[in-house]
Short mmCIF file of C-alpha atoms in Angstrom, two decimals:
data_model
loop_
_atom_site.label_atom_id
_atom_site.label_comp_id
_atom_site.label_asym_id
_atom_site.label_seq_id
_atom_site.Cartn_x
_atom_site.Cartn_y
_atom_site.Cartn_z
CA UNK W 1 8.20 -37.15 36.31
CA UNK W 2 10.35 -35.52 33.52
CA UNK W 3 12.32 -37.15 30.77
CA UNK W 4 13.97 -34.28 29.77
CA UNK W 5 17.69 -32.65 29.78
CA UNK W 6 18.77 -30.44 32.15
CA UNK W 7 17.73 -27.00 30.77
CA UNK W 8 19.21 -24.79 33.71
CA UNK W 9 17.75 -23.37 37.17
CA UNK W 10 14.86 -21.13 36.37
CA UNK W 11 13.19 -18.63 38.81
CA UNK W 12 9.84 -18.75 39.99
CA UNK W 13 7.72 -15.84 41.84
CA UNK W 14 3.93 -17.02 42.45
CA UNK W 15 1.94 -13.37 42.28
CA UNK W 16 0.97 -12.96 45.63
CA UNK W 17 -1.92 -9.94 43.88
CA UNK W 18 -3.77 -12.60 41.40
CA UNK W 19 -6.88 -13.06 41.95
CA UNK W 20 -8.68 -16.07 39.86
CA UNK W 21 -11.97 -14.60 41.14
CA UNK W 22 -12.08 -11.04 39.94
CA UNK W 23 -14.43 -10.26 37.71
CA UNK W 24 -12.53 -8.86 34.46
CA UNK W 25 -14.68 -5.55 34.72
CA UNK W 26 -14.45 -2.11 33.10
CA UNK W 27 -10.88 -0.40 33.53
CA UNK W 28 -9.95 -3.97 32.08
CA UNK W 29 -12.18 -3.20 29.54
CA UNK W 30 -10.64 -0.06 28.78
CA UNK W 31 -7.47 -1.19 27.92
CA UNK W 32 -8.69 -4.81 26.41
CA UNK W 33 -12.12 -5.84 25.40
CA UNK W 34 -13.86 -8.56 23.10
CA UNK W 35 -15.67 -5.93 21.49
CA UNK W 36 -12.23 -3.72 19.89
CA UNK W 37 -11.34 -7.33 19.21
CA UNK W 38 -14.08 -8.03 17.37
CA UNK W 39 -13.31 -4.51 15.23
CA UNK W 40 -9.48 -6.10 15.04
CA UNK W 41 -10.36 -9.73 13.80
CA UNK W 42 -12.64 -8.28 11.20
CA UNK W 43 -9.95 -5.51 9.83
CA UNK W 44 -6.95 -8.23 9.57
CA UNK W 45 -8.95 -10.78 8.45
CA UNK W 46 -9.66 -9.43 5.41
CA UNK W 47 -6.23 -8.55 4.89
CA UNK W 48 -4.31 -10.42 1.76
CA UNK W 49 -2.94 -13.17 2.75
CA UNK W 50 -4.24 -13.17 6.73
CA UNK W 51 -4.85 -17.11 7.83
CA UNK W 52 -4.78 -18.71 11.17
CA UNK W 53 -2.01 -19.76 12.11
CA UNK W 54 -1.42 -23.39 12.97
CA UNK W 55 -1.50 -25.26 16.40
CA UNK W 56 0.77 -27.86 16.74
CA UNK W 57 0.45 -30.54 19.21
CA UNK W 58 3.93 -31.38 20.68
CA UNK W 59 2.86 -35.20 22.21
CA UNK W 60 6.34 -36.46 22.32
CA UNK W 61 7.31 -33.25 24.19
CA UNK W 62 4.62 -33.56 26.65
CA UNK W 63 5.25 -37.64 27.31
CA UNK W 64 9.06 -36.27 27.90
CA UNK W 65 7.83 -33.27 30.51
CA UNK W 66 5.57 -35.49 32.45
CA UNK W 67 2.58 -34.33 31.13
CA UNK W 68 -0.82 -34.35 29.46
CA UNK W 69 -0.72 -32.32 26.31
CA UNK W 70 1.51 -29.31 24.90
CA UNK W 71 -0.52 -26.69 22.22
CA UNK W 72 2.03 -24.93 20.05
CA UNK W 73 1.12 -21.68 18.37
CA UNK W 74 3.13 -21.61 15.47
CA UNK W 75 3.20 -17.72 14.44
CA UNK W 76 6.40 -18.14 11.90
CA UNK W 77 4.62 -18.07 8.95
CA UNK W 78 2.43 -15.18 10.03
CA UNK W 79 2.02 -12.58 6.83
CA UNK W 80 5.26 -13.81 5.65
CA UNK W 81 6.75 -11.67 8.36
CA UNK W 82 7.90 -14.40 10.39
CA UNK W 83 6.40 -13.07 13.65
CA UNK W 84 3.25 -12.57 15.46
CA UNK W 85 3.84 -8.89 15.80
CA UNK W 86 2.32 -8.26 12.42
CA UNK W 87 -0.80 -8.08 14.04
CA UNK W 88 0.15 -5.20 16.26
CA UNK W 89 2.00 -2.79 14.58
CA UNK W 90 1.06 -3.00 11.39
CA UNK W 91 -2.59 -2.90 12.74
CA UNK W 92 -1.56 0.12 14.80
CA UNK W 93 -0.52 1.49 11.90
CA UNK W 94 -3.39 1.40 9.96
CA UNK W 95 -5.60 2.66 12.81
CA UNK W 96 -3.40 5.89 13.24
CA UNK W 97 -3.34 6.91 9.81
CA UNK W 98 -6.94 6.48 9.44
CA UNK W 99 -7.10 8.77 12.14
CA UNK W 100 -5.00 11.27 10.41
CA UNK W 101 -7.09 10.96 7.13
CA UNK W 102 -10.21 11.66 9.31
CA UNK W 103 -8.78 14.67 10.80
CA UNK W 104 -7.91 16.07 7.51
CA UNK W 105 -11.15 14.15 5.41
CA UNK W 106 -14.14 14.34 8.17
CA UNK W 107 -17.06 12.22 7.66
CA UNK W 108 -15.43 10.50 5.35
CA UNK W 109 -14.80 6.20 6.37
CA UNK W 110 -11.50 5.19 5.92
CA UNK W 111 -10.59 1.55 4.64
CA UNK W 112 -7.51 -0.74 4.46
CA UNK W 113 -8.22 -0.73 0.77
CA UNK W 114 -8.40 3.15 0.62
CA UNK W 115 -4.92 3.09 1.91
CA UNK W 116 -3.67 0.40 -0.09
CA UNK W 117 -4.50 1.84 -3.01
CA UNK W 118 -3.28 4.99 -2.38
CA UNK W 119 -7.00 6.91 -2.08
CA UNK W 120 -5.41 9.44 0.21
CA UNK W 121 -1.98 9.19 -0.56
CA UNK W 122 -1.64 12.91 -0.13
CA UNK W 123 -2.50 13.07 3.56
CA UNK W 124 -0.19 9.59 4.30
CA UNK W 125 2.38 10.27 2.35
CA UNK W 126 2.78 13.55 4.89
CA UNK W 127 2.81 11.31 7.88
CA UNK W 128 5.98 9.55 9.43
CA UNK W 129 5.76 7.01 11.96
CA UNK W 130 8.67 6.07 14.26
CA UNK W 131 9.49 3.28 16.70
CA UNK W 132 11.86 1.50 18.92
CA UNK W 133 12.48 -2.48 18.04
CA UNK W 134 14.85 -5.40 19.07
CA UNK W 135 13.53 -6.74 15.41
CA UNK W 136 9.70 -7.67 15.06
CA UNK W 137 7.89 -5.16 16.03
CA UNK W 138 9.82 -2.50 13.94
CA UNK W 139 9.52 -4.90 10.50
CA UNK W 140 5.46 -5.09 11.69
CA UNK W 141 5.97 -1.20 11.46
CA UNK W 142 8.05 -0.76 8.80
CA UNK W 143 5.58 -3.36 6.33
CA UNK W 144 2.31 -1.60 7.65
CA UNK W 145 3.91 1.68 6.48
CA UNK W 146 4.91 0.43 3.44
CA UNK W 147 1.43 -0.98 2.59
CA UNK W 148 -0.77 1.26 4.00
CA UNK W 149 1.41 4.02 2.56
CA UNK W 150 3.26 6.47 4.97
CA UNK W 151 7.01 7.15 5.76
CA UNK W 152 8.63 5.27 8.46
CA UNK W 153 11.80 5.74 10.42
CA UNK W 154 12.83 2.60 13.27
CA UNK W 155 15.26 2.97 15.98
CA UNK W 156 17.24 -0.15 16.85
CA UNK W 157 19.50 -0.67 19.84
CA UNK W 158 23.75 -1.60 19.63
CA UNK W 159 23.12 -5.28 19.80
CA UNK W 160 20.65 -5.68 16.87
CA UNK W 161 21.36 -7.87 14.12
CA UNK W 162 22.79 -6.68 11.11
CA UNK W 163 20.30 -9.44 9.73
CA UNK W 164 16.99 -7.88 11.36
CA UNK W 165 18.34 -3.94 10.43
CA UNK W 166 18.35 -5.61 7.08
CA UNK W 167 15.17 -6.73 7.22
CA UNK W 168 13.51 -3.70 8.36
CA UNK W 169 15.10 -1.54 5.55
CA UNK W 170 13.73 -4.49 3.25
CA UNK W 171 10.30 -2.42 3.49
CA UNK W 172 11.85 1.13 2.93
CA UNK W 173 12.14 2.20 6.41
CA UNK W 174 15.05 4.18 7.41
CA UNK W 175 16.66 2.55 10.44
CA UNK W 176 18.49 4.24 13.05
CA UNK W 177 20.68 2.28 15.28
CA UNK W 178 21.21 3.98 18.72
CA UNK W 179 24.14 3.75 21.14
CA UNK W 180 22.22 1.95 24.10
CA UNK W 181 19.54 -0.58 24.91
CA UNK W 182 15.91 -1.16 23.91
CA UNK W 183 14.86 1.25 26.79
CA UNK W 184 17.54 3.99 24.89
CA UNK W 185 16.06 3.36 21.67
CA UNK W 186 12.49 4.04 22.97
CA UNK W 187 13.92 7.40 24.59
CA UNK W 188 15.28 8.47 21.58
CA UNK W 189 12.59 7.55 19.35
CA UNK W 190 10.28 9.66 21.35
CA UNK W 191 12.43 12.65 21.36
CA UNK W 192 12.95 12.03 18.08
CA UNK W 193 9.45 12.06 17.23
CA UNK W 194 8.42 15.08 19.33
CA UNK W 195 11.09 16.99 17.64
CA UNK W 196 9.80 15.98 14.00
CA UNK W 197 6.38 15.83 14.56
CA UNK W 198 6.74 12.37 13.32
CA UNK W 199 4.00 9.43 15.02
CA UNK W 200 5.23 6.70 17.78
CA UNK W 201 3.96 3.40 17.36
CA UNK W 202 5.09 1.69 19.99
CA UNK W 203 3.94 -1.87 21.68
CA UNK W 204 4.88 -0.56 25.31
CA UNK W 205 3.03 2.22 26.94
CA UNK W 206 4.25 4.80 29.53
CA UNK W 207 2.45 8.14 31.09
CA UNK W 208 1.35 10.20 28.07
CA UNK W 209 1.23 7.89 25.73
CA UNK W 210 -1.36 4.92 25.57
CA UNK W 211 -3.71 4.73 22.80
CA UNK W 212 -1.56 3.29 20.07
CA UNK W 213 -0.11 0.40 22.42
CA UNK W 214 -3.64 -0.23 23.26
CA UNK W 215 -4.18 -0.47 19.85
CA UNK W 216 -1.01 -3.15 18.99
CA UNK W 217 -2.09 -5.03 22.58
CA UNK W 218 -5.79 -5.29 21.09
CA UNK W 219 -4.27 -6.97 16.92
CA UNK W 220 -2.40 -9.17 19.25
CA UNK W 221 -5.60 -10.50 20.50
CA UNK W 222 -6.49 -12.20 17.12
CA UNK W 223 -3.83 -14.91 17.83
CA UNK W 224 -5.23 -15.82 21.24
CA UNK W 225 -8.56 -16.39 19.45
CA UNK W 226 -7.03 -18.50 16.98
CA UNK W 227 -5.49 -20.73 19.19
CA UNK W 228 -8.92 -20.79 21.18
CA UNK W 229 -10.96 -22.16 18.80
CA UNK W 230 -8.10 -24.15 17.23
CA UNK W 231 -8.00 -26.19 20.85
CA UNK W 232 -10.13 -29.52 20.52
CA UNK W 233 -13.48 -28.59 21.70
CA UNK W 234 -13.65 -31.19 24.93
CA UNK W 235 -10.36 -29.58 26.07
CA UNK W 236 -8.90 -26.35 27.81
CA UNK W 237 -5.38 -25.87 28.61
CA UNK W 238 -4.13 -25.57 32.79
CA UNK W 239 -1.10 -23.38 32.09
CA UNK W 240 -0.24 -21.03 29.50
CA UNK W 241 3.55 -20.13 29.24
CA UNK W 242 3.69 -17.12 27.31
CA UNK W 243 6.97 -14.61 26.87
CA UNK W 244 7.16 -11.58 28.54
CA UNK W 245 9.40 -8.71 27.27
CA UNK W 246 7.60 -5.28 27.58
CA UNK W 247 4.53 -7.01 28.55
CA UNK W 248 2.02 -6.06 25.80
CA UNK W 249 1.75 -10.03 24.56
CA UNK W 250 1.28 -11.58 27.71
CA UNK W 251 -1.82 -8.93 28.89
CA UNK W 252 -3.29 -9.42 25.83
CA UNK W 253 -3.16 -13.46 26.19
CA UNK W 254 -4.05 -12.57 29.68
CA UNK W 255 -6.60 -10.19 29.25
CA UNK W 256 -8.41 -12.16 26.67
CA UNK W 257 -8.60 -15.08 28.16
CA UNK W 258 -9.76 -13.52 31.23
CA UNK W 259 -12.67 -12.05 29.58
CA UNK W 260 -13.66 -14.86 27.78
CA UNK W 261 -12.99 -17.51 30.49
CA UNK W 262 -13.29 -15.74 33.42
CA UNK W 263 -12.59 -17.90 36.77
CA UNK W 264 -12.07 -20.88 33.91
CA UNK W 265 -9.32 -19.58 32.50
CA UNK W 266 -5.98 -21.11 32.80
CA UNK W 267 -2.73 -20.28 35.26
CA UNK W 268 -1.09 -17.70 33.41
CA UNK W 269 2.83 -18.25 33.34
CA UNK W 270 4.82 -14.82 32.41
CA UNK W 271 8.49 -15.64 31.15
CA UNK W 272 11.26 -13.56 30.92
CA UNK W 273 15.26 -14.16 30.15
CA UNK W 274 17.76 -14.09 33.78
CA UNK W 275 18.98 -10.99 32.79
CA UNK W 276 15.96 -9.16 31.83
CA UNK W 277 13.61 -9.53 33.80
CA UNK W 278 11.29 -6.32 34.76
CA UNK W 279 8.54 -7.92 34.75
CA UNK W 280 9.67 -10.23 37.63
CA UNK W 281 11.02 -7.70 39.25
CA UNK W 282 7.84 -5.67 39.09
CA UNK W 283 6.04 -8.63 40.25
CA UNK W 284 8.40 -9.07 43.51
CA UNK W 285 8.08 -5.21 43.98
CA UNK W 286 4.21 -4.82 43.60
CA UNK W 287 4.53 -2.28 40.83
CA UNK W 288 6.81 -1.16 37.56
CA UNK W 289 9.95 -1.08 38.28
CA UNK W 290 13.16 -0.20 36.11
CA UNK W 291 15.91 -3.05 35.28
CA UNK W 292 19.12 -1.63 33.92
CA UNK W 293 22.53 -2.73 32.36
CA UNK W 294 22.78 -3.88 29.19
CA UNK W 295 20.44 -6.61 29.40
CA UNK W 296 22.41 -8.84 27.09
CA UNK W 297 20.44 -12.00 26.53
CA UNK W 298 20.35 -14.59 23.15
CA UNK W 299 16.66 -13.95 23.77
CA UNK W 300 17.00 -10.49 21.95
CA UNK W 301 13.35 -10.21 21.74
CA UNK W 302 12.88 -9.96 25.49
CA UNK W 303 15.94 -7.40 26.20
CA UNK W 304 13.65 -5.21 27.59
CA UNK W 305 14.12 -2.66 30.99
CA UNK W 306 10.98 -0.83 31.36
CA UNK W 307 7.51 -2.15 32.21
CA UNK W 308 4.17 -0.89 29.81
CA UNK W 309 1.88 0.71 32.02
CA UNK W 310 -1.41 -0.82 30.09
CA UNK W 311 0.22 -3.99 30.00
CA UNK W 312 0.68 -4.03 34.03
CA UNK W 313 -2.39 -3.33 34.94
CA UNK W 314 -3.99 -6.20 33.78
CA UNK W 315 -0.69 -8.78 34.51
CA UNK W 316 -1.13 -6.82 38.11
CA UNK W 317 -4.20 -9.05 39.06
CA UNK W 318 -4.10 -11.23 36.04
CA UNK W 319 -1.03 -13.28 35.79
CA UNK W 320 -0.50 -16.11 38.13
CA UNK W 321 3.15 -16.57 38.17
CA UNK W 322 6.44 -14.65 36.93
CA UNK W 323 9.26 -17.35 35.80
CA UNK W 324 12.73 -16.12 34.21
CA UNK W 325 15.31 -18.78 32.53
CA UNK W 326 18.61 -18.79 31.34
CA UNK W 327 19.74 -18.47 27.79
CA UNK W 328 20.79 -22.39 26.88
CA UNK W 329 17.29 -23.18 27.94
CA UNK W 330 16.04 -21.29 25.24
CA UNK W 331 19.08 -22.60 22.28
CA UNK W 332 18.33 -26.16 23.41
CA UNK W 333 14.30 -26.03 22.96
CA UNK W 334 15.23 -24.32 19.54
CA UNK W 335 16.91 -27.68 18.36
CA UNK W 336 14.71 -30.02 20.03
CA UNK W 337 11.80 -28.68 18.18
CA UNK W 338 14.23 -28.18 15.03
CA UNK W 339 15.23 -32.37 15.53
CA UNK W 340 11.30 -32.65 15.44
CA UNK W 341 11.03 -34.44 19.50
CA UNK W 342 8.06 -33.84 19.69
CA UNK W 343 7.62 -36.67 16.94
CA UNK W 344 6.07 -34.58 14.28
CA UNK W 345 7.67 -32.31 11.84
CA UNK W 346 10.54 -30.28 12.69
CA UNK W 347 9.48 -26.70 13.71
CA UNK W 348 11.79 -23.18 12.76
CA UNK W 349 11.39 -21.11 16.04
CA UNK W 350 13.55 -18.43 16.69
CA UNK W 351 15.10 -17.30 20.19
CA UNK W 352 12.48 -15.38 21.66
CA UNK W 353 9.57 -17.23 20.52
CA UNK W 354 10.45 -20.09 22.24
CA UNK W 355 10.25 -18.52 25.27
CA UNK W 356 7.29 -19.96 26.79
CA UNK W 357 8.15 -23.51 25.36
CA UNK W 358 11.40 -23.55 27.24
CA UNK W 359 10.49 -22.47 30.34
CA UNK W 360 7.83 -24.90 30.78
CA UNK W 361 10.53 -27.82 29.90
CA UNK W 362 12.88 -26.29 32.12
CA UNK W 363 10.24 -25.93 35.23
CA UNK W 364 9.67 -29.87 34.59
CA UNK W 365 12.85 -30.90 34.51
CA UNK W 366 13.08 -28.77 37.84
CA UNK W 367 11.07 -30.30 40.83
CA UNK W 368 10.91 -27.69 42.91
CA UNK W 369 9.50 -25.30 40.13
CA UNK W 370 7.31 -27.80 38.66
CA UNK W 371 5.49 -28.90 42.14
CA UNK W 372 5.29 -24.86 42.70
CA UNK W 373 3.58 -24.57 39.15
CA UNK W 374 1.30 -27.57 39.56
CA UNK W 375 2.47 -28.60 36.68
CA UNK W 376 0.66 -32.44 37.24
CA UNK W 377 0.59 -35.85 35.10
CA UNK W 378 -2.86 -34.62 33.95
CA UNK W 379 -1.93 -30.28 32.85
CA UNK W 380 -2.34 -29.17 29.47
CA UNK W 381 -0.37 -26.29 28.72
CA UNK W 382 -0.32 -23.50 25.86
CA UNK W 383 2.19 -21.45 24.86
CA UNK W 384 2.87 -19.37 21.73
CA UNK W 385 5.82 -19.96 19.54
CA UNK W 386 5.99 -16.32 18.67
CA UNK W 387 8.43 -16.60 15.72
CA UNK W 388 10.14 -18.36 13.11
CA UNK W 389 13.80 -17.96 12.14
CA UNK W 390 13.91 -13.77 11.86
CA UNK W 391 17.04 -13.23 11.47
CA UNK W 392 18.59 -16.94 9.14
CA UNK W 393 22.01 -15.78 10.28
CA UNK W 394 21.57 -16.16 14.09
CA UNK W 395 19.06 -19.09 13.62
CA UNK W 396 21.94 -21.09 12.05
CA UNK W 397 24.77 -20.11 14.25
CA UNK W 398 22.16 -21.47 17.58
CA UNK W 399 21.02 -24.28 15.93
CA UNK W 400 23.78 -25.49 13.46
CA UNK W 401 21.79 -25.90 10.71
CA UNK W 402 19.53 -23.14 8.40
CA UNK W 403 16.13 -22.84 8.62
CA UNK W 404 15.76 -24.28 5.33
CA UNK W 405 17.61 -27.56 6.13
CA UNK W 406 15.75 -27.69 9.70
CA UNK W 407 12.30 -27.98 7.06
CA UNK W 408 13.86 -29.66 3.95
CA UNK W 409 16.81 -31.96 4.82
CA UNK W 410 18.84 -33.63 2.62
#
């Protein structure tokens, strides 16, 4: 049984389409493979400054849910970025302009370092690349641009921070903020983009327009490894919770641990906010569907309408359940893990990245959810803390303290 608060009534859709016993065969392949990770762990790894990130175990946490073990990812002090989406878009980033410099250079092999460095600064410094954000993705963008050397323009929607737009411009990007959602900030980037000739780098996918996504989905992939080897070796987790929002993180947790796994691998948990929730939706419908409004949720991250195509099919077959959960289930896991509960250190984790986290405490505080989840005395559960305080400002205001006195109090 649980020993936790009540975190609110979350909403649980087992995927009547998964199938534990496919085989994770070639159009999986096509979108996600081992090999283009292999190509993606050996580009950022030699990065400056790339090291795995850690994985926390959360005992105290897991004696208060009921269960065996909890496995933290801790991506807030990815690159200094604060976010796991460095590995997508700045990856993304670097593929397309190598691309470019091919196009323009053939037969000549293009290198992180020849970009760095400016080697063909004459070709990148032509090239603009553009994309939507709710905050990490478009600083991902904005830094890869700014390293690898090409212009960069981000489109944010109304209810951005002022402290993530600041952010973004902290890396020379020129930031747009758009009258609308996420989903109108995508729009507009595209038209944007087709009217400039500028290049889209965006982590969701739609008819038209797949190879970069693929390409963000497949740098994403490098934290899933990390994690897997980080696990002690005489243990696999049951359940991974894992956030949802366009869907490009959880296919590539799902994907890869598909392919490595196979039948092995564990129940795959997507989680989305109450009131945006088109993955969920898509899951109850049996294909992409469209959420609209405003799709005003603390978990800003997640605010997301439209369903990637890549990312669906492989959550399609691949994920087992779809869960959403309200907002003060995602403030209150912030400042247990901030009060250190777990009985370690106290952990910075910002709204959205504690996604997974909370709606694994709030399924067992719930006993309906948790008896649908199997979530047993004996589970062991991942999930992927997907960012530290991004914005200080709204970190503060949520938690009551700054990120600074969460890790150094008085």
């Amino acid at each position: 049984m649980s020993d936790l608060p009540a975190f609110g009534t979350p909403r649980l859709f087992s995927n009547p389409r998964a199938d534990h016993g496919r085989v994770y065969g070639p159009s999986e392949r096509a979108i996600l493979s081992r090999a283009a990770f292999q190509e993606a762990m050996a580009e950022i790894g030699a990065w400056p400054g790339y090291a795995p990130t850690p994985l926390r175990s959360l005992g105290g946490l897991a004696r208060a849910a009921g269960i065996d073990r909890i496995w933290y990812k801790d991506e807030g002090s990815r690159f200094n970025l604060n976010s796991f989406k460095a590995l997508g878009g700045a990856y993304a980033v670097l593929r397309l302009l190598a691309r470019e410099v091919q196009a323009r250079v053939p037969g000549v092999p293009v290198t992180a370092l020849d970009l760095v460095v400016g080697r063909y600064g004459k070709v990148t410094r032509t090239v603009t690349v553009t994309t939507a954000t709710d905050g990490n993705h478009g600083r991902s963008v904005a830094w890869g641009a700014q390293v690898f050397g090409c212009n960069c323009v981000i489109y944010i929607p109304a209810n951005c921070s002022e402290g993530r737009q600041r952010a973004i411009e902290a890396f020379d990007a020129r930031v747009v903020r758009v009258n609308g959602n996420y989903d109108d900030a995508v729009r507009q980037a595209a038209a944007d983009a087709r009217a400039n000739g500028w290049h889209v780098v965006s982590d969701t996918s739609y008819t038209g327009y797949m190879d970069v996504p693929r390409d963000v989905m497949q740098g994403y992939t490098v934290m899933v490894e990390e994690a897997m080897s980080q696990l002690p070796a005489s243990e696999r987790p049951t359940h991974v919770f894992v956030q949802g929002g366009v869907g490009g993180l959880p296919a590539a947790v799902c994907g890869h641990l598909w392919e490595t796994w196979g039948r092995q691998r564990p129940r795959l948990v997507v989680v989305e906010p109450h009131s945006a929730d088109c993955l969920y939706q898509s899951a109850m419908s049996g294909r992409p569907v469209t959420v609209d409004g405003d799709l005003d949720t603390v978990m800003a991250g997640l605010a997301c309408g439209e369903v990637s195509l890549l990312a669906w099919a492989i959550l399609e077959r691949g994920a087992d359940d779809f869960m959403t959960i309200p907002d003060a289930a995602a403030v209150a896991t912030m400042r247990l893990l901030a009060d250190g509960a777990h009985g370690g250190r106290s952990v910075v984790a910002g709204e959205s990245g504690v996604a997974g986290l909370a709606a694994l405490l709030c399924a067992a505080a719930h006993p309906e959810t948790r008896t649908g989840l199997g979530l047993a005395p004996d589970a062991r559960v991942l999930v992927f803390g997907t960012e530290g305080a991004t914005d200080p400002e709204v970190y503060e205001r949520l938690v009551g303290r700054a990120p600074e006195m969460v890790l150094n109090p008085a």
